[in-house]
mmCIF file of N, CA and C in Angstrom:
data_model
loop_
_atom_site.group_PDB
_atom_site.id
_atom_site.type_symbol
_atom_site.label_atom_id
_atom_site.label_comp_id
_atom_site.label_asym_id
_atom_site.label_seq_id
_atom_site.Cartn_x
_atom_site.Cartn_y
_atom_site.Cartn_z
ATOM 1 N N MET R 1 -29.253 21.817 13.758
ATOM 2 C CA MET R 1 -29.355 22.863 14.716
ATOM 3 C C MET R 1 -29.944 22.462 16.008
ATOM 4 N N ILE R 2 -29.528 23.310 17.132
ATOM 5 C CA ILE R 2 -29.835 22.942 18.574
ATOM 6 C C ILE R 2 -30.605 24.185 19.022
ATOM 7 N N ALA R 3 -31.646 23.772 19.631
ATOM 8 C CA ALA R 3 -32.456 24.919 20.498
ATOM 9 C C ALA R 3 -32.284 24.406 21.960
ATOM 10 N N VAL R 4 -31.738 25.615 22.618
ATOM 11 C CA VAL R 4 -31.486 25.559 24.044
ATOM 12 C C VAL R 4 -32.128 26.436 24.985
ATOM 13 N N ALA R 5 -32.622 26.082 26.179
ATOM 14 C CA ALA R 5 -33.213 26.941 27.155
ATOM 15 C C ALA R 5 -32.112 26.826 28.304
ATOM 16 N N CYS R 6 -31.754 28.088 28.776
ATOM 17 C CA CYS R 6 -30.862 28.187 29.798
ATOM 18 C C CYS R 6 -31.440 29.097 31.072
ATOM 19 N N ASP R 7 -31.028 28.660 32.196
ATOM 20 C CA ASP R 7 -31.281 29.561 33.424
ATOM 21 C C ASP R 7 -29.950 29.888 34.004
ATOM 22 N N GLU R 8 -29.984 30.374 35.306
ATOM 23 C CA GLU R 8 -28.782 30.820 35.968
ATOM 24 C C GLU R 8 -27.744 29.649 35.968
ATOM 25 N N ASP R 9 -28.425 28.403 36.221
ATOM 26 C CA ASP R 9 -27.428 27.225 36.534
ATOM 27 C C ASP R 9 -26.892 26.612 35.347
ATOM 28 N N GLY R 10 -27.546 26.643 34.157
ATOM 29 C CA GLY R 10 -27.233 26.115 33.010
ATOM 30 C C GLY R 10 -28.357 25.606 32.082
ATOM 31 N N VAL R 11 -28.149 24.767 31.386
ATOM 32 C CA VAL R 11 -29.243 24.365 30.165
ATOM 33 C C VAL R 11 -30.115 23.624 31.059
ATOM 34 N N VAL R 12 -31.406 23.886 30.837
ATOM 35 C CA VAL R 12 -32.695 23.104 31.326
ATOM 36 C C VAL R 12 -33.413 22.389 30.476
ATOM 37 N N ALA R 13 -33.306 22.682 29.068
ATOM 38 C CA ALA R 13 -34.186 21.990 28.032
ATOM 39 C C ALA R 13 -33.232 22.275 26.606
ATOM 40 N N LEU R 14 -33.435 21.269 26.029
ATOM 41 C CA LEU R 14 -32.863 21.328 24.447
ATOM 42 C C LEU R 14 -33.460 20.261 23.672
ATOM 43 N N ASP R 15 -33.380 20.689 22.292
ATOM 44 C CA ASP R 15 -33.791 19.863 21.297
ATOM 45 C C ASP R 15 -33.043 19.855 19.973
ATOM 46 N N VAL R 16 -33.031 18.986 19.104
ATOM 47 C CA VAL R 16 -32.013 18.961 18.101
ATOM 48 C C VAL R 16 -32.962 18.906 16.793
ATOM 49 N N ALA R 17 -32.589 19.614 15.606
ATOM 50 C CA ALA R 17 -33.135 19.563 14.464
ATOM 51 C C ALA R 17 -32.292 19.027 13.402
ATOM 52 N N GLU R 18 -32.817 18.581 12.291
ATOM 53 C CA GLU R 18 -31.936 18.001 11.219
ATOM 54 C C GLU R 18 -30.902 19.174 10.709
ATOM 55 N N GLY R 19 -29.829 18.843 9.993
ATOM 56 C CA GLY R 19 -28.843 19.561 9.724
ATOM 57 C C GLY R 19 -29.061 21.062 9.300
ATOM 58 N N GLN R 20 -29.584 21.489 8.166
ATOM 59 C CA GLN R 20 -29.734 22.808 7.680
ATOM 60 C C GLN R 20 -31.108 23.582 8.192
ATOM 61 N N ARG R 21 -31.733 22.859 9.055
ATOM 62 C CA ARG R 21 -33.203 23.547 9.338
ATOM 63 C C ARG R 21 -33.018 24.621 10.530
ATOM 64 N N ASN R 22 -33.983 25.390 10.444
ATOM 65 C CA ASN R 22 -33.867 26.559 11.260
ATOM 66 C C ASN R 22 -34.373 26.126 12.821
ATOM 67 N N ASP R 23 -33.739 26.803 13.867
ATOM 68 C CA ASP R 23 -33.983 26.257 15.151
ATOM 69 C C ASP R 23 -35.216 26.926 15.721
ATOM 70 N N ALA R 24 -35.898 28.046 15.034
ATOM 71 C CA ALA R 24 -37.150 28.612 15.658
ATOM 72 C C ALA R 24 -38.302 27.627 15.700
ATOM 73 N N PRO R 25 -38.553 26.655 14.908
ATOM 74 C CA PRO R 25 -39.738 25.956 14.962
ATOM 75 C C PRO R 25 -39.576 25.057 16.358
ATOM 76 N N LEU R 26 -38.403 24.709 16.768
ATOM 77 C CA LEU R 26 -38.185 23.944 17.888
ATOM 78 C C LEU R 26 -38.507 24.657 19.404
ATOM 79 N N ALA R 27 -38.573 25.972 19.093
ATOM 80 C CA ALA R 27 -38.622 27.016 20.266
ATOM 81 C C ALA R 27 -39.949 26.581 21.256
ATOM 82 N N LYS R 28 -40.986 26.268 20.629
ATOM 83 C CA LYS R 28 -42.324 25.970 21.574
ATOM 84 C C LYS R 28 -42.102 24.765 22.486
ATOM 85 N N GLY R 29 -41.592 23.665 21.839
ATOM 86 C CA GLY R 29 -41.334 22.286 22.762
ATOM 87 C C GLY R 29 -40.262 22.795 23.866
ATOM 88 N N VAL R 30 -39.176 23.482 23.416
ATOM 89 C CA VAL R 30 -38.095 23.718 24.313
ATOM 90 C C VAL R 30 -38.731 24.555 25.393
ATOM 91 N N LEU R 31 -39.267 25.728 25.153
ATOM 92 C CA LEU R 31 -39.860 26.598 26.146
ATOM 93 C C LEU R 31 -40.876 25.910 26.989
ATOM 94 N N ILE R 32 -41.676 25.032 26.611
ATOM 95 C CA ILE R 32 -42.757 24.284 27.447
ATOM 96 C C ILE R 32 -41.908 23.289 28.307
ATOM 97 N N GLU R 33 -40.878 22.715 27.652
ATOM 98 C CA GLU R 33 -40.027 21.714 28.601
ATOM 99 C C GLU R 33 -39.370 22.745 29.561
ATOM 100 N N ALA R 34 -38.796 23.652 29.313
ATOM 101 C CA ALA R 34 -38.091 24.620 30.248
ATOM 102 C C ALA R 34 -39.013 24.895 31.471
ATOM 103 N N ARG R 35 -40.347 25.363 31.125
ATOM 104 C CA ARG R 35 -41.129 25.971 32.177
ATOM 105 C C ARG R 35 -41.598 24.798 33.079
ATOM 106 N N ASP R 36 -41.696 23.590 32.418
ATOM 107 C CA ASP R 36 -42.105 22.442 33.255
ATOM 108 C C ASP R 36 -40.820 22.082 34.241
ATOM 109 N N ALA R 37 -39.570 22.309 33.811
ATOM 110 C CA ALA R 37 -38.488 21.986 34.670
ATOM 111 C C ALA R 37 -38.293 22.934 35.661
ATOM 112 N N VAL R 38 -38.243 24.359 35.250
ATOM 113 C CA VAL R 38 -37.932 25.468 36.182
ATOM 114 C C VAL R 38 -39.261 25.845 37.046
ATOM 115 N N GLY R 39 -40.421 25.663 36.535
ATOM 116 C CA GLY R 39 -41.531 26.423 37.126
ATOM 117 C C GLY R 39 -42.088 27.614 36.461
ATOM 118 N N GLU R 40 -41.814 28.671 36.918
ATOM 119 C CA GLU R 40 -42.269 29.928 36.378
ATOM 120 C C GLU R 40 -41.078 30.618 35.592
ATOM 121 N N VAL R 41 -41.552 31.035 34.493
ATOM 122 C CA VAL R 41 -40.574 31.699 33.421
ATOM 123 C C VAL R 41 -40.917 33.189 33.576
ATOM 124 N N ALA R 42 -39.934 34.030 33.727
ATOM 125 C CA ALA R 42 -40.267 35.477 33.827
ATOM 126 C C ALA R 42 -39.943 36.287 32.437
ATOM 127 N N GLU R 43 -38.879 35.981 31.844
ATOM 128 C CA GLU R 43 -38.559 36.518 30.634
ATOM 129 C C GLU R 43 -37.993 35.439 29.679
ATOM 130 N N VAL R 44 -38.134 35.578 28.452
ATOM 131 C CA VAL R 44 -37.591 34.834 27.322
ATOM 132 C C VAL R 44 -36.737 35.550 26.488
ATOM 133 N N LEU R 45 -35.405 35.134 26.581
ATOM 134 C CA LEU R 45 -34.408 35.846 25.583
ATOM 135 C C LEU R 45 -34.130 35.159 24.430
ATOM 136 N N GLY R 46 -34.138 35.847 23.194
ATOM 137 C CA GLY R 46 -33.765 35.053 21.977
ATOM 138 C C GLY R 46 -33.261 36.009 21.125
ATOM 139 N N ASP R 47 -32.519 35.774 20.020
ATOM 140 C CA ASP R 47 -31.899 36.487 19.142
ATOM 141 C C ASP R 47 -32.662 36.713 17.851
ATOM 142 N N LYS R 48 -32.510 37.465 16.904
ATOM 143 C CA LYS R 48 -33.397 37.710 15.961
ATOM 144 C C LYS R 48 -34.038 36.703 14.988
ATOM 145 N N GLY R 49 -33.253 35.599 15.155
ATOM 146 C CA GLY R 49 -34.020 34.460 14.553
ATOM 147 C C GLY R 49 -35.194 33.776 15.198
ATOM 148 N N PHE R 50 -35.471 34.271 16.370
ATOM 149 C CA PHE R 50 -36.564 33.717 16.889
ATOM 150 C C PHE R 50 -37.562 34.837 16.927
ATOM 151 N N ASP R 51 -37.510 35.907 16.202
ATOM 152 C CA ASP R 51 -38.409 37.002 15.932
ATOM 153 C C ASP R 51 -39.623 36.602 15.034
ATOM 154 N N SER R 52 -40.455 35.896 15.480
ATOM 155 C CA SER R 52 -41.778 35.362 14.694
ATOM 156 C C SER R 52 -42.894 35.512 15.766
ATOM 157 N N ASP R 53 -44.081 35.820 14.940
ATOM 158 C CA ASP R 53 -45.450 35.913 15.829
ATOM 159 C C ASP R 53 -45.662 34.528 16.534
ATOM 160 N N ALA R 54 -45.223 33.597 15.973
ATOM 161 C CA ALA R 54 -45.419 32.232 16.510
ATOM 162 C C ALA R 54 -44.775 32.120 17.775
ATOM 163 N N VAL R 55 -43.457 32.396 17.801
ATOM 164 C CA VAL R 55 -42.642 32.206 18.948
ATOM 165 C C VAL R 55 -43.179 33.325 20.167
ATOM 166 N N ARG R 56 -43.393 34.425 19.740
ATOM 167 C CA ARG R 56 -43.732 35.424 20.773
ATOM 168 C C ARG R 56 -45.263 35.050 21.216
ATOM 169 N N ASP R 57 -46.141 34.566 20.554
ATOM 170 C CA ASP R 57 -47.351 33.959 20.972
ATOM 171 C C ASP R 57 -47.226 32.926 22.112
ATOM 172 N N VAL R 58 -46.326 31.906 21.836
ATOM 173 C CA VAL R 58 -45.853 30.921 22.742
ATOM 174 C C VAL R 58 -45.549 31.517 24.073
ATOM 175 N N VAL R 59 -44.654 32.466 24.006
ATOM 176 C CA VAL R 59 -43.964 33.263 25.224
ATOM 177 C C VAL R 59 -45.137 33.925 25.958
ATOM 178 N N LEU R 60 -45.978 34.639 25.353
ATOM 179 C CA LEU R 60 -46.891 35.464 26.045
ATOM 180 C C LEU R 60 -47.970 34.652 26.414
ATOM 181 N N ASP R 61 -48.493 33.644 25.614
ATOM 182 C CA ASP R 61 -49.899 33.028 26.126
ATOM 183 C C ASP R 61 -49.560 31.750 26.898
ATOM 184 N N ASP R 62 -48.500 31.115 26.257
ATOM 185 C CA ASP R 62 -48.195 29.686 27.255
ATOM 186 C C ASP R 62 -47.482 29.810 28.350
ATOM 187 N N LEU R 63 -46.503 30.769 28.303
ATOM 188 C CA LEU R 63 -45.532 30.995 29.456
ATOM 189 C C LEU R 63 -46.060 31.993 30.185
ATOM 190 N N ASP R 64 -46.750 32.967 29.765
ATOM 191 C CA ASP R 64 -47.171 34.171 30.516
ATOM 192 C C ASP R 64 -45.783 34.976 30.912
ATOM 193 N N ALA R 65 -44.879 35.066 29.913
ATOM 194 C CA ALA R 65 -43.587 35.614 30.014
ATOM 195 C C ALA R 65 -43.251 36.862 29.028
ATOM 196 N N LEU R 66 -42.304 37.646 29.446
ATOM 197 C CA LEU R 66 -41.976 38.850 28.449
ATOM 198 C C LEU R 66 -41.003 38.271 27.483
ATOM 199 N N PRO R 67 -41.419 38.492 26.181
ATOM 200 C CA PRO R 67 -40.495 37.933 25.101
ATOM 201 C C PRO R 67 -39.414 39.027 24.996
ATOM 202 N N VAL R 68 -38.160 38.997 25.204
ATOM 203 C CA VAL R 68 -37.063 39.815 24.997
ATOM 204 C C VAL R 68 -36.295 39.532 23.678
ATOM 205 N N ILE R 69 -36.793 39.720 22.436
ATOM 206 C CA ILE R 69 -36.435 39.364 21.336
ATOM 207 C C ILE R 69 -36.283 40.575 20.467
ATOM 208 N N PRO R 70 -35.166 41.022 19.955
ATOM 209 C CA PRO R 70 -34.955 42.108 19.081
ATOM 210 C C PRO R 70 -35.825 41.864 17.844
ATOM 211 N N ASN R 71 -36.276 43.111 17.289
ATOM 212 C CA ASN R 71 -36.962 42.882 15.926
ATOM 213 C C ASN R 71 -36.166 42.676 14.747
ATOM 214 N N ARG R 72 -36.614 41.965 13.909
ATOM 215 C CA ARG R 72 -35.709 41.913 12.643
ATOM 216 C C ARG R 72 -35.833 43.368 11.875
ATOM 217 N N SER R 73 -34.889 43.542 11.004
ATOM 218 C CA SER R 73 -34.938 44.908 10.114
ATOM 219 C C SER R 73 -35.959 44.878 9.259
ATOM 220 N N ASN R 74 -36.632 43.871 8.860
ATOM 221 C CA ASN R 74 -37.682 43.873 7.817
ATOM 222 C C ASN R 74 -39.045 43.552 8.301
ATOM 223 N N ARG R 75 -39.195 43.602 9.609
ATOM 224 C CA ARG R 75 -40.352 43.315 10.470
ATOM 225 C C ARG R 75 -41.495 44.496 10.046
ATOM 226 N N LYS R 76 -42.653 44.164 9.637
ATOM 227 C CA LYS R 76 -43.444 45.182 9.164
ATOM 228 C C LYS R 76 -44.143 45.940 10.430
ATOM 229 N N GLU R 77 -44.554 45.229 11.373
ATOM 230 C CA GLU R 77 -44.954 45.703 12.680
ATOM 231 C C GLU R 77 -43.979 45.536 13.667
ATOM 232 N N PRO R 78 -43.116 46.430 14.049
ATOM 233 C CA PRO R 78 -42.176 46.074 15.199
ATOM 234 C C PRO R 78 -42.797 46.100 16.487
ATOM 235 N N TRP R 79 -42.148 45.280 17.496
ATOM 236 C CA TRP R 79 -42.633 45.254 18.762
ATOM 237 C C TRP R 79 -41.804 46.267 19.659
ATOM 238 N N PRO R 80 -42.406 46.646 20.778
ATOM 239 C CA PRO R 80 -41.654 47.635 21.364
ATOM 240 C C PRO R 80 -40.253 47.181 21.923
ATOM 241 N N TRP R 81 -39.320 48.042 21.949
ATOM 242 C CA TRP R 81 -37.966 47.624 22.265
ATOM 243 C C TRP R 81 -37.185 48.881 22.823
ATOM 244 N N ASP R 82 -37.043 48.832 24.311
ATOM 245 C CA ASP R 82 -36.730 50.019 24.891
ATOM 246 C C ASP R 82 -35.286 49.759 25.598
ATOM 247 N N ASP R 83 -34.629 50.528 26.456
ATOM 248 C CA ASP R 83 -33.368 50.678 27.152
ATOM 249 C C ASP R 83 -33.389 49.349 28.188
ATOM 250 N N GLU R 84 -34.546 49.159 28.721
ATOM 251 C CA GLU R 84 -34.642 48.131 29.743
ATOM 252 C C GLU R 84 -34.523 46.882 29.274
ATOM 253 N N MET R 85 -35.224 46.626 27.974
ATOM 254 C CA MET R 85 -35.134 45.299 27.327
ATOM 255 C C MET R 85 -33.641 45.010 26.779
ATOM 256 N N ARG R 86 -33.129 46.009 26.279
ATOM 257 C CA ARG R 86 -31.673 46.117 25.968
ATOM 258 C C ARG R 86 -30.891 45.503 26.968
ATOM 259 N N GLU R 87 -31.000 46.015 28.079
ATOM 260 C CA GLU R 87 -30.168 45.692 29.286
ATOM 261 C C GLU R 87 -30.407 44.160 29.615
ATOM 262 N N VAL R 88 -31.655 43.747 29.727
ATOM 263 C CA VAL R 88 -31.847 42.469 29.988
ATOM 264 C C VAL R 88 -31.420 41.466 28.873
ATOM 265 N N TYR R 89 -31.346 42.000 27.491
ATOM 266 C CA TYR R 89 -31.002 41.206 26.526
ATOM 267 C C TYR R 89 -29.391 40.846 26.554
ATOM 268 N N LYS R 90 -28.672 41.560 27.346
ATOM 269 C CA LYS R 90 -27.443 41.233 27.391
ATOM 270 C C LYS R 90 -27.170 39.915 28.294
ATOM 271 N N GLN R 91 -27.985 39.471 28.971
ATOM 272 C CA GLN R 91 -27.955 38.286 29.638
ATOM 273 C C GLN R 91 -27.943 36.831 28.765
ATOM 274 N N ARG R 92 -28.153 37.211 27.549
ATOM 275 C CA ARG R 92 -28.369 36.104 26.368
ATOM 276 C C ARG R 92 -27.056 35.451 26.343
ATOM 277 N N ASN R 93 -25.953 36.177 26.705
ATOM 278 C CA ASN R 93 -24.628 35.477 26.544
ATOM 279 C C ASN R 93 -24.400 34.161 27.342
ATOM 280 N N ARG R 94 -25.286 33.975 28.244
ATOM 281 C CA ARG R 94 -25.301 32.700 28.921
ATOM 282 C C ARG R 94 -25.370 31.478 28.081
ATOM 283 N N VAL R 95 -26.205 31.536 27.106
ATOM 284 C CA VAL R 95 -26.483 30.514 25.999
ATOM 285 C C VAL R 95 -25.216 30.600 25.174
ATOM 286 N N GLU R 96 -24.460 31.554 24.759
ATOM 287 C CA GLU R 96 -23.341 31.544 24.073
ATOM 288 C C GLU R 96 -22.134 30.967 24.819
ATOM 289 N N ARG R 97 -22.170 31.085 25.999
ATOM 290 C CA ARG R 97 -21.078 30.554 26.742
ATOM 291 C C ARG R 97 -21.348 29.046 27.060
ATOM 292 N N ALA R 98 -22.583 28.633 27.163
ATOM 293 C CA ALA R 98 -22.933 27.324 27.440
ATOM 294 C C ALA R 98 -22.411 26.598 25.971
ATOM 295 N N PHE R 99 -22.696 27.164 24.810
ATOM 296 C CA PHE R 99 -22.328 26.502 23.514
ATOM 297 C C PHE R 99 -20.709 26.601 23.401
ATOM 298 N N ALA R 100 -20.059 27.533 23.955
ATOM 299 C CA ALA R 100 -18.758 27.619 23.988
ATOM 300 C C ALA R 100 -18.012 26.589 24.834
ATOM 301 N N LYS R 101 -18.597 26.232 25.870
ATOM 302 C CA LYS R 101 -18.220 25.051 26.703
ATOM 303 C C LYS R 101 -18.297 23.809 25.967
ATOM 304 N N ALA R 102 -19.478 23.827 25.411
ATOM 305 C CA ALA R 102 -19.888 22.364 24.731
ATOM 306 C C ALA R 102 -19.212 22.030 23.604
ATOM 307 N N LYS R 103 -18.815 23.143 22.942
ATOM 308 C CA LYS R 103 -17.817 22.945 21.663
ATOM 309 C C LYS R 103 -16.488 22.381 21.905
ATOM 310 N N GLN R 104 -16.212 22.481 23.230
ATOM 311 C CA GLN R 104 -14.788 21.729 23.567
ATOM 312 C C GLN R 104 -14.862 20.276 23.420
ATOM 313 N N PHE R 105 -16.105 19.554 23.530
ATOM 314 C CA PHE R 105 -16.229 18.171 23.259
ATOM 315 C C PHE R 105 -16.094 17.924 21.641
ATOM 316 N N ARG R 106 -15.189 17.293 21.143
ATOM 317 C CA ARG R 106 -15.022 17.252 19.800
ATOM 318 C C ARG R 106 -16.314 16.378 19.272
ATOM 319 N N ARG R 107 -16.823 15.451 19.881
ATOM 320 C CA ARG R 107 -17.943 14.703 19.208
ATOM 321 C C ARG R 107 -19.222 15.597 19.083
ATOM 322 N N PHE R 108 -19.368 16.495 20.036
ATOM 323 C CA PHE R 108 -20.425 17.391 19.938
ATOM 324 C C PHE R 108 -20.319 18.508 18.893
ATOM 325 N N ALA R 109 -19.153 18.871 18.965
ATOM 326 C CA ALA R 109 -18.718 20.104 17.901
ATOM 327 C C ALA R 109 -18.913 19.598 16.379
ATOM 328 N N THR R 110 -18.511 18.425 16.112
ATOM 329 C CA THR R 110 -18.427 18.035 14.754
ATOM 330 C C THR R 110 -19.609 17.235 14.495
ATOM 331 N N ARG R 111 -20.559 16.844 15.349
ATOM 332 C CA ARG R 111 -21.743 16.014 15.114
ATOM 333 C C ARG R 111 -21.356 14.723 14.260
ATOM 334 N N TYR R 112 -20.638 13.859 14.764
ATOM 335 C CA TYR R 112 -20.439 12.725 14.202
ATOM 336 C C TYR R 112 -21.744 11.758 14.053
ATOM 337 N N GLU R 113 -22.654 11.792 14.954
ATOM 338 C CA GLU R 113 -23.818 11.025 14.966
ATOM 339 C C GLU R 113 -24.770 11.682 14.052
ATOM 340 N N LYS R 114 -25.434 10.833 13.122
ATOM 341 C CA LYS R 114 -26.217 11.358 12.088
ATOM 342 C C LYS R 114 -27.674 11.249 12.467
ATOM 343 N N LEU R 115 -27.952 10.267 13.403
ATOM 344 C CA LEU R 115 -29.456 10.251 13.913
ATOM 345 C C LEU R 115 -29.710 11.197 14.946
ATOM 346 N N LYS R 116 -30.995 11.800 15.028
ATOM 347 C CA LYS R 116 -31.327 12.914 15.817
ATOM 348 C C LYS R 116 -31.192 12.406 17.306
ATOM 349 N N ASP R 117 -31.970 11.098 17.663
ATOM 350 C CA ASP R 117 -31.944 10.644 19.134
ATOM 351 C C ASP R 117 -30.575 10.397 19.591
ATOM 352 N N VAL R 118 -29.513 9.976 18.696
ATOM 353 C CA VAL R 118 -28.141 9.652 19.092
ATOM 354 C C VAL R 118 -27.613 11.027 19.383
ATOM 355 N N TYR R 119 -27.639 11.937 18.592
ATOM 356 C CA TYR R 119 -26.976 13.292 18.827
ATOM 357 C C TYR R 119 -27.655 13.975 19.942
ATOM 358 N N LEU R 120 -29.061 13.853 20.204
ATOM 359 C CA LEU R 120 -29.594 14.392 21.369
ATOM 360 C C LEU R 120 -29.084 13.856 22.831
ATOM 361 N N GLY R 121 -28.791 12.647 22.610
ATOM 362 C CA GLY R 121 -28.294 11.938 23.781
ATOM 363 C C GLY R 121 -26.734 12.484 24.001
ATOM 364 N N VAL R 122 -26.053 12.585 23.024
ATOM 365 C CA VAL R 122 -24.727 13.322 23.226
ATOM 366 C C VAL R 122 -24.796 14.645 23.587
ATOM 367 N N ALA R 123 -25.749 15.535 23.223
ATOM 368 C CA ALA R 123 -25.812 16.889 23.616
ATOM 369 C C ALA R 123 -26.256 16.795 25.251
ATOM 370 N N ARG R 124 -27.224 16.058 25.497
ATOM 371 C CA ARG R 124 -27.645 15.964 27.008
ATOM 372 C C ARG R 124 -26.518 15.617 27.701
ATOM 373 N N LEU R 125 -25.590 14.445 27.390
ATOM 374 C CA LEU R 125 -24.560 14.255 28.074
ATOM 375 C C LEU R 125 -23.485 15.247 28.317
ATOM 376 N N VAL R 126 -23.124 15.930 27.211
ATOM 377 C CA VAL R 126 -22.192 16.953 27.236
ATOM 378 C C VAL R 126 -22.631 18.165 28.265
ATOM 379 N N PHE R 127 -23.918 18.672 28.165
ATOM 380 C CA PHE R 127 -24.373 19.877 28.958
ATOM 381 C C PHE R 127 -24.585 19.237 30.422
ATOM 382 N N GLY R 128 -24.950 17.816 30.536
ATOM 383 C CA GLY R 128 -24.858 17.461 32.044
ATOM 384 C C GLY R 128 -23.586 17.367 32.624
ATOM 385 N N PHE R 129 -22.416 16.846 31.769
ATOM 386 C CA PHE R 129 -21.270 16.810 32.375
ATOM 387 C C PHE R 129 -20.736 18.238 32.787
ATOM 388 N N ILE R 130 -21.049 19.300 31.856
ATOM 389 C CA ILE R 130 -20.668 20.613 32.282
ATOM 390 C C ILE R 130 -21.206 21.083 33.413
ATOM 391 N N HIS R 131 -22.586 20.834 33.552
ATOM 392 C CA HIS R 131 -23.066 21.203 35.056
ATOM 393 C C HIS R 131 -22.451 20.418 36.153
ATOM 394 N N VAL R 132 -22.215 19.325 36.002
ATOM 395 C CA VAL R 132 -21.571 18.364 37.206
ATOM 396 C C VAL R 132 -20.331 18.898 37.510
ATOM 397 N N ARG R 133 -19.446 19.225 36.539
ATOM 398 C CA ARG R 133 -18.135 19.840 36.655
ATOM 399 C C ARG R 133 -18.327 21.320 37.325
ATOM 400 N N ARG R 134 -19.303 22.034 37.032
ATOM 401 C CA ARG R 134 -19.568 23.270 37.646
ATOM 402 C C ARG R 134 -19.773 23.069 38.986
ATOM 403 N N LEU R 135 -20.556 21.964 39.316
ATOM 404 C CA LEU R 135 -21.159 21.710 40.765
ATOM 405 C C LEU R 135 -19.893 21.265 41.617
ATOM 406 N N ALA R 136 -19.101 20.552 40.961
ATOM 407 C CA ALA R 136 -17.856 19.939 41.726
ATOM 408 C C ALA R 136 -16.755 21.154 41.975
ATOM 409 N N GLN R 137 -16.658 22.012 40.952
ATOM 410 C CA GLN R 137 -15.870 23.232 41.336
ATOM 411 C C GLN R 137 -16.399 24.082 42.529
ATOM 412 N N SER R 138 -17.605 24.144 42.536
ATOM 413 C CA SER R 138 -18.240 24.971 43.772
ATOM 414 C C SER R 138 -18.045 24.282 45.022
ATOM 415 N N VAL R 139 -18.161 22.922 45.020
ATOM 416 C CA VAL R 139 -18.108 22.268 46.338
ATOM 417 C C VAL R 139 -16.619 22.096 46.890
ATOM 418 N N ASN R 140 -15.565 22.139 45.854
ATOM 419 C CA ASN R 140 -14.364 21.957 46.327
ATOM 420 C C ASN R 140 -13.516 23.233 46.683
ATOM 421 N N THR R 141 -14.191 24.400 46.412
ATOM 422 C CA THR R 141 -13.481 25.562 46.536
ATOM 423 C C THR R 141 -13.886 26.085 47.877
ATOM 424 N N PRO R 142 -12.937 26.857 48.620
ATOM 425 C CA PRO R 142 -13.090 27.228 50.248
ATOM 426 C C PRO R 142 -13.948 28.548 49.975
#
């Protein structure tokens, strides 16, 4: 599993977990790394897989940001969820688009590397290449 933090320009932080492990435990490290790279974080968008008190506490306490994470259906005490948060949540597609671009690289998509450090290097290389390609397109267009 891969946990990724994106901003308007692309991926700013990522971490890799072992095969079948959930990516929510990686959230704290990735969010702190993203805050250090970007500076201030206003909102953290995540899917229902990140709906835990631990992740929300990191977002609220460590980042001083708004957690825009929908509630799971079996949550005992749901967090407030309104139309404004629903509109902000639509921006989460940036992460999905980043993964769609990354999966064009066969070595990344099939995860040939078995060691975490090697696969993390491949993932950083892929997302870095995507970022450089986007920069080159913006420079060369009139």
